[in-house]
Amino acid sequence: MSLASTSSASQSVQQNSLWWDAFRRFKRNKVGVISLFTILVYVLIAIGSATGLLYPHASQGEQYLPMSWQHPFGTDIFGRDILGRAVHGTSTAISIGLLASSLSLIIGVVLGALAGYFGKKVDAAVVWLYTVVDSVPYILLIPALTFVLGRGLINVFIAVGLTSWVTTARLVRGEFMKHKDRDYVLAAHAIGAGDGRKIFGHILPNVAHLAFVQFGLGFVAAIKIEVILSYLGLGVDPSQPSWGLMIDDAKNELARPFFGNLAAATLFMFGLILAFNLFNDALREALDPKMKNK
Amino acid sequence: MNIFEIWSGASKSAAAKATNKAFRPRGNTATFVQVLLAGAVAIAMAITGCTKKRFDANDNSLNIGIRANVKGLDPINANDMYSATVIAQIYEGLVEYNYLKRPFSVQPAMAEALPEISADGLTFTFKIKKGIKFHDNPAFPDGKGREVTAEDFVYSWKRLADPRNTSEGWWILDGKIKGLNEWATAVKAEKADYDTPVEGLKATDSHTLVVKLTGPYHQLMNVLTMPFAAAVPKEAVAKYGKEFLNNPVGSGPYMLKTDKDWVRNSKITLHKNPNYRPATYPTEGMPGDAEAGLLADAGKTLPFADKLVFTEIIEDQPRWQNGLKGNFDYFDIPKDNFDSTIKDGKLVPELQAKGIKLHIDPSLDVTYIGINMTDSLLGKNKALRQAMSMAFDRETQIKKFANGRGIPAQGPIPPGIAGYDEAYKNPHTQFDVEAAKAKLAEAGFPGGRSKDGKQLEFTYEGGSDSTARRQAEFFAQRMQDIGIKITINANSWPQLQEKIKSKKAQLFGIAWGADYPDAQNFFQLFYSKNAPPGPNDSVFTNAEFDKLYERSLKLKDSAERTALYHQMRDIVANETPWIFISHRTGYRLTHGWLNNFKWTEVGYDYPKYWRVDAQKRAEMGQKL
């Protein structure tokens, strides 16, 4: 992620112009709009299944039914509709993505901001911390954390959140170092603004676009990690629907041969992750001030 | 097969149609994975210009796949089927089962003959064969194995009794040998050591062992076949200390040679013991054995295979694929492969054409979900346990996870063991959700909620493979039906056992296979004095049951004992310390090059009888 800094001059003249411009640019990007729409559909599916509007009861019938109009992906070993499982898996995926990337965003932005703004010992401490965290491969660190915390949805998002903030912290730290001596910050200082006000009131809004894009990337990563962990048996509780568990089921079912679980889980994942990646690209372009006059 | 096993239903059996089409990508049943695999192999072959034979025509090693991790190789802790399978190749005891005879009969192993028994049936005099050596090991002077003497058995059985070792096999001799329990108590109080004599366990000369019992013990000869009672050299225990379980030294047909022979959680390679006692293949079998070719090797020296390779593969499909490819000489059929492997009770022609043979043998086992009776809620509320048992759908469980290979269990005794009662129906194993709900209300939890509205919540400990997870899920669903919430924990096999042994597991899915064909082997699982580290893993305590059990021990197989067994069964059925699930039927496949395969439901010493025709394997292996 490389992002040019925003122009502080235009900021002070017209408060909302950056975001308005970004919105205007985003609107022109057809792929971006379509992917945003797709994400919204997924979110609606997630809300629908979480509130019980979609596939409210996992009715149990004949096991391993082939694809049909009634069961587009067939039924699983317990005779549950696989499409229903995939739909319920969406809410697991979306909630993990949302909560884990929010947690990592908060940790990353706060630590990055403090390190970049105060420098010296604070900076050294934060840099040391994220270097340590980053030096352990996440695929080892997250299972280690889930072993400590135990299984379950909440523990997975805590584990993912606690391990994926490094990139955000590093980027935010760099931006803060660049911004802290800019004129607008000095001006704020001159009129008596404290550290907190300068960090959160002045500098942060100018680097927030970066956090937004990081949030999107973290979202995708969190969904993928949840699937991997659940596949390995370290993720959500087995009674919780999850795409990773569906793929784990498929591992043995391919021998039957039965493809329903694999097809449904991968298609749902593919759609959401592709949409998110395209949306992130569009968002980054839209928020990039260098693109302002294009 | 003995002792605790994983109960994921697929365990002992079966396979799939997709797989026999592997490597023929045109076949419409070839799965995606197989196509990929075939592609990978094709590429590998193209690169290496592979004309090399897959199997060496001079290598007669036996390859066996096991479905759980081996926790260690100390015979006094051989209480799980997987560790015991390996341990029984390295260690030996005084007696063993005849390989071919049925019903199972005990024959001498390291003993010269079956023991002389005194008129009162309480004194057993064993003569030990002369010249049997322990494996060569640095633990001995000059690294040469020392001769096995009667003292080694005295030491080994004291070691089994030593409370500091928390042996999982102490139950086989607990309270049975005069003075041994007192010795154990004194050792705990640090008032005795291994030199302190025990009245009922004496070596009267270097090769004579005299055992005095406290009372009649009709299963003594049976338990002495188990690895728990094997001879262990004290030099090795002294040298390796806590690491002894990683450095086994015995007198069995196979041995570990170097550290590299055991790759943890992956592979154990055992080598033929060059100093193995003279042992020969049995010359007599049952009617039909000769026709089945089981007597072709009669009188030949054991063991046959130069090497035994145990490969630990937890997931079903890789184990199955390895079996089909000939990497294992015998293998089970996973549930997902069963329908395409077995048609009308027979092996499909494609597999028959490859020389694969099917063996169907009922297992002397019971699968169950154990309930921890020390749990403050579960242990005190009988109606709650009964309700959980009634809400469990055994028929569907067996259909889904074992392709119908098994029957619902009514109690602990499987068919084929004296005391099994075909007509008996356990009132608490009949699947009935409405009755279960009523029972739950009676237990004080209508709808699964206590008076203050809190939902019942328990933790279930199960295995970590996909099939075990789904079985856990199936149990959780059935409990959900009556309003009980189950949290599922996945454990590796050693972890699961550790949780059970330390009484930390609340509910756990496991199986018990007979150590010997006697109902006592199943009833001892409920005897209060066998609580963990003994095999009573539910910590079931019932004074009346204990009394009946102790009475039954004094009796030989008779109508009186059967009546006692039925009373004991009724107590267990009523108290429901276990949710009984099934008695399974084993479906096993062997390759055409494996000779002398006869399934031995009890005991683990079978590999020494199996012979691989290396030449045939090299030829047939090319076509797999």
CSV table of N, CA and C in Angstrom, one decimal, chain B residues 128-133 147-148 207 275 277-278:
chain,number,residue,atom,x,y,z
B,128,ILE,N,9.9,-70.8,33.6
B,128,ILE,CA,10.2,-69.9,32.5
B,128,ILE,C,11.3,-70.6,31.6
B,129,LYS,N,11.1,-70.4,30.2
B,129,LYS,CA,12.0,-71.0,29.3
B,129,LYS,C,13.4,-70.5,29.5
B,130,LYS,N,14.4,-71.3,29.4
B,130,LYS,CA,15.8,-70.9,29.6
B,130,LYS,C,16.3,-70.3,28.3
B,131,GLY,N,17.2,-69.4,28.5
B,131,GLY,CA,17.9,-68.9,27.3
B,131,GLY,C,17.2,-67.7,26.6
B,132,ILE,N,16.1,-67.2,27.0
B,132,ILE,CA,15.4,-66.1,26.4
B,132,ILE,C,16.2,-64.8,26.8
B,133,LYS,N,16.5,-64.0,25.8
B,133,LYS,CA,17.3,-62.8,26.1
B,133,LYS,C,16.5,-61.6,25.8
B,147,GLU,N,19.7,-62.5,30.0
B,147,GLU,CA,18.7,-63.6,30.0
B,147,GLU,C,17.5,-63.2,30.9
B,148,VAL,N,16.3,-63.5,30.5
B,148,VAL,CA,15.1,-63.2,31.2
B,148,VAL,C,15.0,-64.3,32.3
B,207,HIS,N,14.5,-69.6,37.3
B,207,HIS,CA,13.5,-69.8,36.2
B,207,HIS,C,12.1,-70.3,36.7
B,275,ASN,N,17.6,-62.3,18.5
B,275,ASN,CA,17.7,-63.3,19.5
B,275,ASN,C,16.4,-63.7,20.0
B,277,ARG,N,13.2,-65.8,21.1
B,277,ARG,CA,13.1,-67.2,21.5
B,277,ARG,C,12.6,-68.1,20.4
B,278,PRO,N,13.0,-69.3,20.4
B,278,PRO,CA,12.4,-70.2,19.3
B,278,PRO,C,10.9,-70.3,19.4
